[in-house]
Short mmCIF file of C-alpha atoms and ligand atoms in Angstrom, two decimals:
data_model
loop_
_atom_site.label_atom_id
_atom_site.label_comp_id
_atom_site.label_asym_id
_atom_site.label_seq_id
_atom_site.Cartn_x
_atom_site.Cartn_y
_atom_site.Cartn_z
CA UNK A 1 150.44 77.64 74.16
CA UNK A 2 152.77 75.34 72.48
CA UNK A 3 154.16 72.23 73.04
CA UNK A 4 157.45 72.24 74.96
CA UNK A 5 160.62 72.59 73.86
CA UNK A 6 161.37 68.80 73.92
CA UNK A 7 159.27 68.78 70.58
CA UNK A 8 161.69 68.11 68.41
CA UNK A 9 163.39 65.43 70.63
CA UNK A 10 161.08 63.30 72.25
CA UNK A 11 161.79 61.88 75.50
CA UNK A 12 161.59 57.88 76.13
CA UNK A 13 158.50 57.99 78.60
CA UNK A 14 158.77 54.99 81.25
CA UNK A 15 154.77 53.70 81.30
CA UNK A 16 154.17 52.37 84.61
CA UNK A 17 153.30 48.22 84.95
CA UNK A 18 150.90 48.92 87.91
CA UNK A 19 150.05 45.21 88.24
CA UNK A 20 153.89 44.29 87.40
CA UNK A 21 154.87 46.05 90.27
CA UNK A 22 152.04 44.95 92.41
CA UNK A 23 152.43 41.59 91.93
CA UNK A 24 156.23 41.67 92.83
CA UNK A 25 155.22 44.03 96.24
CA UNK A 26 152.64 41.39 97.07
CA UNK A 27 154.55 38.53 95.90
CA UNK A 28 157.13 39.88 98.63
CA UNK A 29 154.20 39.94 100.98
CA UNK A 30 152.88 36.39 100.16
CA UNK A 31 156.62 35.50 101.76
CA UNK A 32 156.55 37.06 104.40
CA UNK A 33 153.03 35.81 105.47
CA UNK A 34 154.09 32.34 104.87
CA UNK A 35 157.22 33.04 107.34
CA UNK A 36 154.63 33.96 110.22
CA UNK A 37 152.36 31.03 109.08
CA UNK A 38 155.68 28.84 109.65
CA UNK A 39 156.37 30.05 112.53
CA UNK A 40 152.95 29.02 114.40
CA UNK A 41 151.22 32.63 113.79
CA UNK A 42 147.64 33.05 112.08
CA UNK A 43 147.75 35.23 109.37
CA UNK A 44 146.37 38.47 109.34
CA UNK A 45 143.34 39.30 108.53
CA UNK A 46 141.72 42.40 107.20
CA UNK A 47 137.61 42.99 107.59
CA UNK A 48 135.81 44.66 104.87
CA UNK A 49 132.73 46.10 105.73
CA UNK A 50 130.54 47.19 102.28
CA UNK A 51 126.77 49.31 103.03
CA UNK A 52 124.78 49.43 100.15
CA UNK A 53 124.43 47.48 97.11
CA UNK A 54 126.24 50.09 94.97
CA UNK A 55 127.41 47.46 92.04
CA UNK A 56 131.52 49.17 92.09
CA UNK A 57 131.99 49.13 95.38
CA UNK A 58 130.74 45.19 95.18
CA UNK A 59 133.22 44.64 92.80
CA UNK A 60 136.23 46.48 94.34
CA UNK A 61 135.52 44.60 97.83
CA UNK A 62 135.51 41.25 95.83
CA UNK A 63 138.53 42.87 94.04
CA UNK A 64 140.12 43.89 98.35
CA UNK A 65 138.94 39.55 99.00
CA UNK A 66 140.80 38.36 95.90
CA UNK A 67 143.70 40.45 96.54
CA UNK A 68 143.80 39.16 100.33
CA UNK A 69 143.53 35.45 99.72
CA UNK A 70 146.63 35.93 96.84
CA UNK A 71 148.73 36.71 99.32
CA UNK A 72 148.08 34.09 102.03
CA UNK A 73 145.87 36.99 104.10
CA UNK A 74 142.64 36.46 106.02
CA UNK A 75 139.48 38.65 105.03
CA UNK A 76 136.31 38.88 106.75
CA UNK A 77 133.16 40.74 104.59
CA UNK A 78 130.36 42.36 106.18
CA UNK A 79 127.79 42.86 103.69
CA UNK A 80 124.84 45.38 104.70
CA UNK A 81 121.94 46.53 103.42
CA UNK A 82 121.12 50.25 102.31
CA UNK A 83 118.90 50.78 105.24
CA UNK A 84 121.72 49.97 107.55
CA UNK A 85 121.80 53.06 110.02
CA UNK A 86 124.92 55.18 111.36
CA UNK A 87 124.47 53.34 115.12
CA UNK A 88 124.27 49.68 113.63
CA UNK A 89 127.61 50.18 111.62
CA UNK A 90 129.21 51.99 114.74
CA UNK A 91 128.26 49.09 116.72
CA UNK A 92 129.62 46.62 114.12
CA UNK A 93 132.96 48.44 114.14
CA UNK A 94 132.93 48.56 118.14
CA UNK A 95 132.88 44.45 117.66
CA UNK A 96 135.71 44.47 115.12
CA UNK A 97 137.44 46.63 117.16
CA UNK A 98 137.37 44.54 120.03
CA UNK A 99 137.78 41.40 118.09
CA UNK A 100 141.14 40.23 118.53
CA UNK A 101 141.44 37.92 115.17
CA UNK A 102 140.74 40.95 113.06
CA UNK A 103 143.76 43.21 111.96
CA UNK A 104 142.71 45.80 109.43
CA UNK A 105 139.21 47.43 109.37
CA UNK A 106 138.38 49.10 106.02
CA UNK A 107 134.86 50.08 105.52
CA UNK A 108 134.26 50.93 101.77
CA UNK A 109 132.91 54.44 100.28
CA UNK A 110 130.47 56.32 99.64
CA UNK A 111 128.31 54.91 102.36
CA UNK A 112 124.61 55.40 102.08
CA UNK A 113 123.57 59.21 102.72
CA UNK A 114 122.10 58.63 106.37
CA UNK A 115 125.55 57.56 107.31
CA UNK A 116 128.55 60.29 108.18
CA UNK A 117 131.78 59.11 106.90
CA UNK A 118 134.00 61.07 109.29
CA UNK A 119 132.29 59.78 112.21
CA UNK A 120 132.67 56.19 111.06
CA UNK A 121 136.36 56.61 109.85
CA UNK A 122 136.53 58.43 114.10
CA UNK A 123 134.86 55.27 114.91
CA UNK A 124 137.71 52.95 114.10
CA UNK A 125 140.71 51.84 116.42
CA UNK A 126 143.61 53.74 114.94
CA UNK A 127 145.66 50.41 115.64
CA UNK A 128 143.61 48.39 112.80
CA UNK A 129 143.11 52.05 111.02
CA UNK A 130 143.90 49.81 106.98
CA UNK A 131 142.32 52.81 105.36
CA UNK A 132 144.70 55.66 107.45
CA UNK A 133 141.05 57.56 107.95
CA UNK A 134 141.05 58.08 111.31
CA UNK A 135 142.45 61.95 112.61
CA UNK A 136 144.86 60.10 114.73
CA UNK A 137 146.47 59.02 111.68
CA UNK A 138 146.34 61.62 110.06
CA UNK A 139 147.23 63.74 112.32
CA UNK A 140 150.41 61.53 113.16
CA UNK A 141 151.15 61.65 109.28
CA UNK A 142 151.48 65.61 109.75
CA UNK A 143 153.55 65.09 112.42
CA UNK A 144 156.28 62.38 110.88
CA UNK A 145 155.52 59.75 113.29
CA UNK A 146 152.83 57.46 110.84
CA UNK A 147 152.90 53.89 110.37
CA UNK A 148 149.72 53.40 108.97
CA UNK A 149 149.76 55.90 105.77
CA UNK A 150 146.47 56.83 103.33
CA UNK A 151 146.77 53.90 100.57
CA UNK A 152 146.94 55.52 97.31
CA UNK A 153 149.51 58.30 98.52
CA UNK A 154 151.57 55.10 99.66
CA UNK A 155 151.55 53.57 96.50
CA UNK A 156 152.59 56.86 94.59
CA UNK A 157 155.80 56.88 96.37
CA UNK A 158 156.25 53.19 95.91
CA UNK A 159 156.05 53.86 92.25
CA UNK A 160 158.46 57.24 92.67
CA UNK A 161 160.90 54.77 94.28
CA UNK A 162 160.87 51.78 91.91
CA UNK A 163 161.44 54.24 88.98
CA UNK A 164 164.10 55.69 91.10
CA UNK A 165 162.90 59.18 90.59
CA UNK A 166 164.52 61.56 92.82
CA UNK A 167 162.16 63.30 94.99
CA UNK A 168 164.46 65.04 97.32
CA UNK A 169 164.93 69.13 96.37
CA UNK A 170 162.43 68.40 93.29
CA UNK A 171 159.49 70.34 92.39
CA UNK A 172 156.21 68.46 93.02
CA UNK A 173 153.04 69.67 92.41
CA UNK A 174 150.07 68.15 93.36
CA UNK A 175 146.64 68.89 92.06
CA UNK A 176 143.92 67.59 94.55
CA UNK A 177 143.30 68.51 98.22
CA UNK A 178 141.33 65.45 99.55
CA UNK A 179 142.22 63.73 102.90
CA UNK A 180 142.80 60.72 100.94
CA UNK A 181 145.01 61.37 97.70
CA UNK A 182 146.05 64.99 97.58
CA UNK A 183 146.91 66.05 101.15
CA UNK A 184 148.85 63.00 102.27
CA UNK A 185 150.79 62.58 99.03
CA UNK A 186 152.07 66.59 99.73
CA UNK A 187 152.65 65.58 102.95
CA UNK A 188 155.15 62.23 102.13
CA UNK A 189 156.78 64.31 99.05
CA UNK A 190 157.51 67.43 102.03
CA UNK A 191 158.83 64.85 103.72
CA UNK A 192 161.08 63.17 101.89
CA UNK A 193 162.11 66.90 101.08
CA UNK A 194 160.71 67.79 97.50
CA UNK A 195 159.11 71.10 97.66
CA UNK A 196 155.61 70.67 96.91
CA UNK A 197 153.28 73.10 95.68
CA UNK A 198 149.34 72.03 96.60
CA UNK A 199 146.65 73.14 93.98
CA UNK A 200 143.28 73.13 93.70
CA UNK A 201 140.24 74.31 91.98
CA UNK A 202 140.85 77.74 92.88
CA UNK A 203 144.61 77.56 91.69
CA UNK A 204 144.93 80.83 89.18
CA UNK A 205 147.72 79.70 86.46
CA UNK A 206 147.64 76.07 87.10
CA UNK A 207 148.91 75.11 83.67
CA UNK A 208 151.88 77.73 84.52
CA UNK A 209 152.72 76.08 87.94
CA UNK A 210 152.48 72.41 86.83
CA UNK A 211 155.21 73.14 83.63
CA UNK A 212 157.14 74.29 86.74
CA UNK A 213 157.04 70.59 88.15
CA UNK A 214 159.45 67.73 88.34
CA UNK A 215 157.01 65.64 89.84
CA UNK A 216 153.24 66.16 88.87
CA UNK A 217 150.75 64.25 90.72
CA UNK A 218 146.96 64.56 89.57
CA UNK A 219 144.29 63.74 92.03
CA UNK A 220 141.10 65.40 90.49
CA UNK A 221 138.61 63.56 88.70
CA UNK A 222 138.76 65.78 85.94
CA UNK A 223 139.30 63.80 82.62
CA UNK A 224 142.33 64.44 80.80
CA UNK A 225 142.32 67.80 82.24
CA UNK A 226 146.25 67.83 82.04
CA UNK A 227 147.64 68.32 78.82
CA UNK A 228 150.72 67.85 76.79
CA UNK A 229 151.72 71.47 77.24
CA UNK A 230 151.49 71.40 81.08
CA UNK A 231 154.31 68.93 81.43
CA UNK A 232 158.04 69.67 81.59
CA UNK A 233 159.87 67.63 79.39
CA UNK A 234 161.33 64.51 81.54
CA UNK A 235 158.75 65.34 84.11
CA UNK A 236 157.28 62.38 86.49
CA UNK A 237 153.20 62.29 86.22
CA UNK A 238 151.60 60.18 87.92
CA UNK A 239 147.51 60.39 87.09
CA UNK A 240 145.41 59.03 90.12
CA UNK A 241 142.41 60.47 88.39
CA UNK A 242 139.78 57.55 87.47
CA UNK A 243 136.62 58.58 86.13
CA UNK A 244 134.19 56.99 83.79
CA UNK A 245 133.43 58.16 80.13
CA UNK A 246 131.13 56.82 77.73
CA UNK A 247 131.53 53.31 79.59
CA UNK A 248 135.57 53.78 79.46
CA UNK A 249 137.84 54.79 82.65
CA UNK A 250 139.72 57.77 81.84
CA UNK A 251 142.49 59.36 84.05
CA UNK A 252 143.08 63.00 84.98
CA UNK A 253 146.35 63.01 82.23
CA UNK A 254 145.61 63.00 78.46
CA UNK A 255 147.85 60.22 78.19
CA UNK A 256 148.97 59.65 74.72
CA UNK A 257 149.75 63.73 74.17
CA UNK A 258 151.91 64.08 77.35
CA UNK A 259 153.69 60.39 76.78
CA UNK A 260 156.72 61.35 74.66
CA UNK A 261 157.23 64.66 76.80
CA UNK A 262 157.17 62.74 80.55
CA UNK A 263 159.63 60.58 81.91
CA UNK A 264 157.38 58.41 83.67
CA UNK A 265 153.71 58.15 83.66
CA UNK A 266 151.28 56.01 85.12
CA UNK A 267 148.29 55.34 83.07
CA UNK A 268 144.52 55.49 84.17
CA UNK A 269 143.93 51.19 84.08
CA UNK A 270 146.62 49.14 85.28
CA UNK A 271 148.07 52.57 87.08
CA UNK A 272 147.83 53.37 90.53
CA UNK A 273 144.81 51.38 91.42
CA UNK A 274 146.69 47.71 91.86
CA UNK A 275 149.15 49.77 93.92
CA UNK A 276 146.17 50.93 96.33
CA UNK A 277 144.99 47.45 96.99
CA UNK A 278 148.79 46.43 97.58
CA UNK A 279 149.35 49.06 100.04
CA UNK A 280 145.98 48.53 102.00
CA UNK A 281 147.48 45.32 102.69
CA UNK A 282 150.82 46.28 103.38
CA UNK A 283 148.81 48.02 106.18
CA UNK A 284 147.23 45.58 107.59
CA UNK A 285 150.20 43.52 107.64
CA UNK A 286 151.94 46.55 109.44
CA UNK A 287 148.75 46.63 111.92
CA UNK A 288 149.21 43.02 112.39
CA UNK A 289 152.74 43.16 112.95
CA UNK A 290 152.45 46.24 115.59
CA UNK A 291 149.41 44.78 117.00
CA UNK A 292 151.23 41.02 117.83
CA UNK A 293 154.98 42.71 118.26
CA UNK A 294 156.12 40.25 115.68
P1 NDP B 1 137.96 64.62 95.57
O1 NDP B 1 136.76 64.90 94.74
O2 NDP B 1 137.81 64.44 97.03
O3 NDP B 1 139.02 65.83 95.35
C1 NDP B 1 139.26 66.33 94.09
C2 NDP B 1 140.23 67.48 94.20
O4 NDP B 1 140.49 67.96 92.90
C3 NDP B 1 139.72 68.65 95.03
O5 NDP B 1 140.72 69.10 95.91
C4 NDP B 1 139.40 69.71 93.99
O6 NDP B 1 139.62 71.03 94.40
C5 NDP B 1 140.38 69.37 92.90
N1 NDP B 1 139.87 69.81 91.61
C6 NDP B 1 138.70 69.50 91.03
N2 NDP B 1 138.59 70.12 89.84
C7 NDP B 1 139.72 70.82 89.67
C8 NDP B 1 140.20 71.67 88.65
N3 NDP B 1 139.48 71.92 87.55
N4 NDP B 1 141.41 72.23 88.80
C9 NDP B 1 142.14 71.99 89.90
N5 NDP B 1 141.75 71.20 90.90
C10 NDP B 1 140.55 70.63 90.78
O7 NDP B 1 138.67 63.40 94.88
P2 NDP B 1 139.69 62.29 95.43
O8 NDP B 1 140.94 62.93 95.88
O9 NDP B 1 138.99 61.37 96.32
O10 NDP B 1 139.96 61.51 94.07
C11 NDP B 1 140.49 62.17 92.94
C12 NDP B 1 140.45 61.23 91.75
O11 NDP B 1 141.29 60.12 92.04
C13 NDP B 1 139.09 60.63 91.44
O12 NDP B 1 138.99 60.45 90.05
C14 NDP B 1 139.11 59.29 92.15
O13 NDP B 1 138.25 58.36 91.53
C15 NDP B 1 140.56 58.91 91.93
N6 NDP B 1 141.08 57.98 92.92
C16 NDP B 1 141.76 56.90 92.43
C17 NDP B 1 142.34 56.01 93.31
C18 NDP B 1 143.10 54.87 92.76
O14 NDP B 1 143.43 53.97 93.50
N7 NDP B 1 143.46 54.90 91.47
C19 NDP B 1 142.21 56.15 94.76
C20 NDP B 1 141.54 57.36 95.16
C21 NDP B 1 140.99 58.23 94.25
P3 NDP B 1 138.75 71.74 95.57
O15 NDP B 1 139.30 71.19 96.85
O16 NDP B 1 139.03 73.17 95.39
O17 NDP B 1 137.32 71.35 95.33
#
């Protein structure tokens, strides 16, 4: 297959400045948390709750602590051990449910094997849901009516909006069908009226379908799976794809081929992942706010 037409006039690709945009989102934040500070509120406060001693997840809760404190936010950390069981991290999340100074509850994946994820993300009170795990959220997400909204999809549309890329009547295609990334993100494109076409590992032609897109949105874990000749020229691809190779992170995008032929991309570091963490505490502010009707 060759490359597309737009060879022999290559398009001015837009490279997304995840933390750029970040910082100015939490920034914005920081303000508004200093407002409710002023006004004789506590701040809100998110509680991360880490099982296991798996050495990324360490880092990204520091990363979720770091991120909190920036911006004027409380965190709590719960730090258990691998042998923790299902019933003593239910009962932890019954106390941080009922504890009135906590906001957000996010407990951090993979948990340890002995431990079901679905009945711990059940487990949490929608109202301090930070994560948008729980099937009330979602579930309310399919229906229109969310508040709290998956992270990453949240921050995807953040960085469709800031580019001013026009979603409405646009093709999006989305490759990925997990409850966090690729089934919200259809959802929020649908609504803000794209048509979206969902794809997966048993998509036939998906190189076909995603040269059809306007918007292409790669949720796979499947390095630089998408290549320059998958992309319409002018296209918007946005890699949430972050796996690691040979001690590098590399996105789901071959980056360098399809920059040149896109008109925005996000790339694999300083991409989507600051816009996560700034949207996991956009929701807890939310929580916070709904919670305290302020
Ligand atoms: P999952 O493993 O839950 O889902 C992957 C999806 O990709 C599945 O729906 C799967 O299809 C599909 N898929 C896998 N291989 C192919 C293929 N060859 N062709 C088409 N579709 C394929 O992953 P997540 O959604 O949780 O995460 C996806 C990636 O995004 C990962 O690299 C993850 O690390 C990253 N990520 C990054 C975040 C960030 O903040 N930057 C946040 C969250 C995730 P099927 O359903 O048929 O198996």
């Amino acid at each position: 297959m060759s490359r597309p037409a737009a060879e022999d006039a290559p398009i001015e690709t837009q490279v997304l400045d995840g933390l750029a945009l970040a910082k100015s989102l939490r920034g914005e934040m920081a303000e508004e948390i200093g407002k409710l500070v002023a006004a004789g509120l506590r701040p809100p406060c998110l509680a991360v709750v880490l099982a296991g001693d798996d050495p990324a997840s360490r880092s990204y809760v520091k990363g979720k602590q770091r991120a909190c404190s920036a911006i004027g936010m409380d965190s709590v950390e719960h730090l258990l051990p691998e042998s923790t069981t299902q019933d003593e991290l239910l009962e932890l999340i019954d106390q941080l449910n009922a504890n009135d100074g906590v906001d957000g509850i996010l407990v951090q994946l993979p948990l340890p094997d002995a431990i079901s994820a679905a009945a711990v993300a059940e487990r949490v009170d929608p109202a301090k849901d930070a994560d948008a795990l729980h099937p009330l959220t979602s579930g309310r997400l399919l229906a229109g009516t969310a508040k709290l909204v998956s992270c990453t999809p949240l921050g995807i549309m953040a960085v469709l909006d800031h580019h001013e890329i026009p979603i409405e009547g646009a093709h999006a295609v989305v490759i990925g069908r997990s409850n966090i990334v690729g089934k919200p993100i259809s959802l929020l494109l649908q609504q803000r009226n794209a048509t979206v076409t969902m794809c997966h590992s048993r998509t036939r032609d998906l190189a076909g379908i995603c040269r059809q897109a306007d918007i292409l949105v790669a949720a796979t874990g499947r390095p630089c799976m998408v290549k320059a000749d998958w992309v319409k020229p002018g296209a918007a691809v946005i890699d949430v794809g972050v796996t690691e190779v040979d001690g590098k992170l590399v996105g789901d995008v071959d980056f360098e081929a399809v920059k040149g032929i896109a008109r925005l991309i996000t790339p694999s570091r300083r991409g989507i992942g600051p816009m996560t963490i700034t949207m996991l505490l956009r929701n807890t502010l939310l929580a916070y706010r709904l919670r305290k009707r302020v």
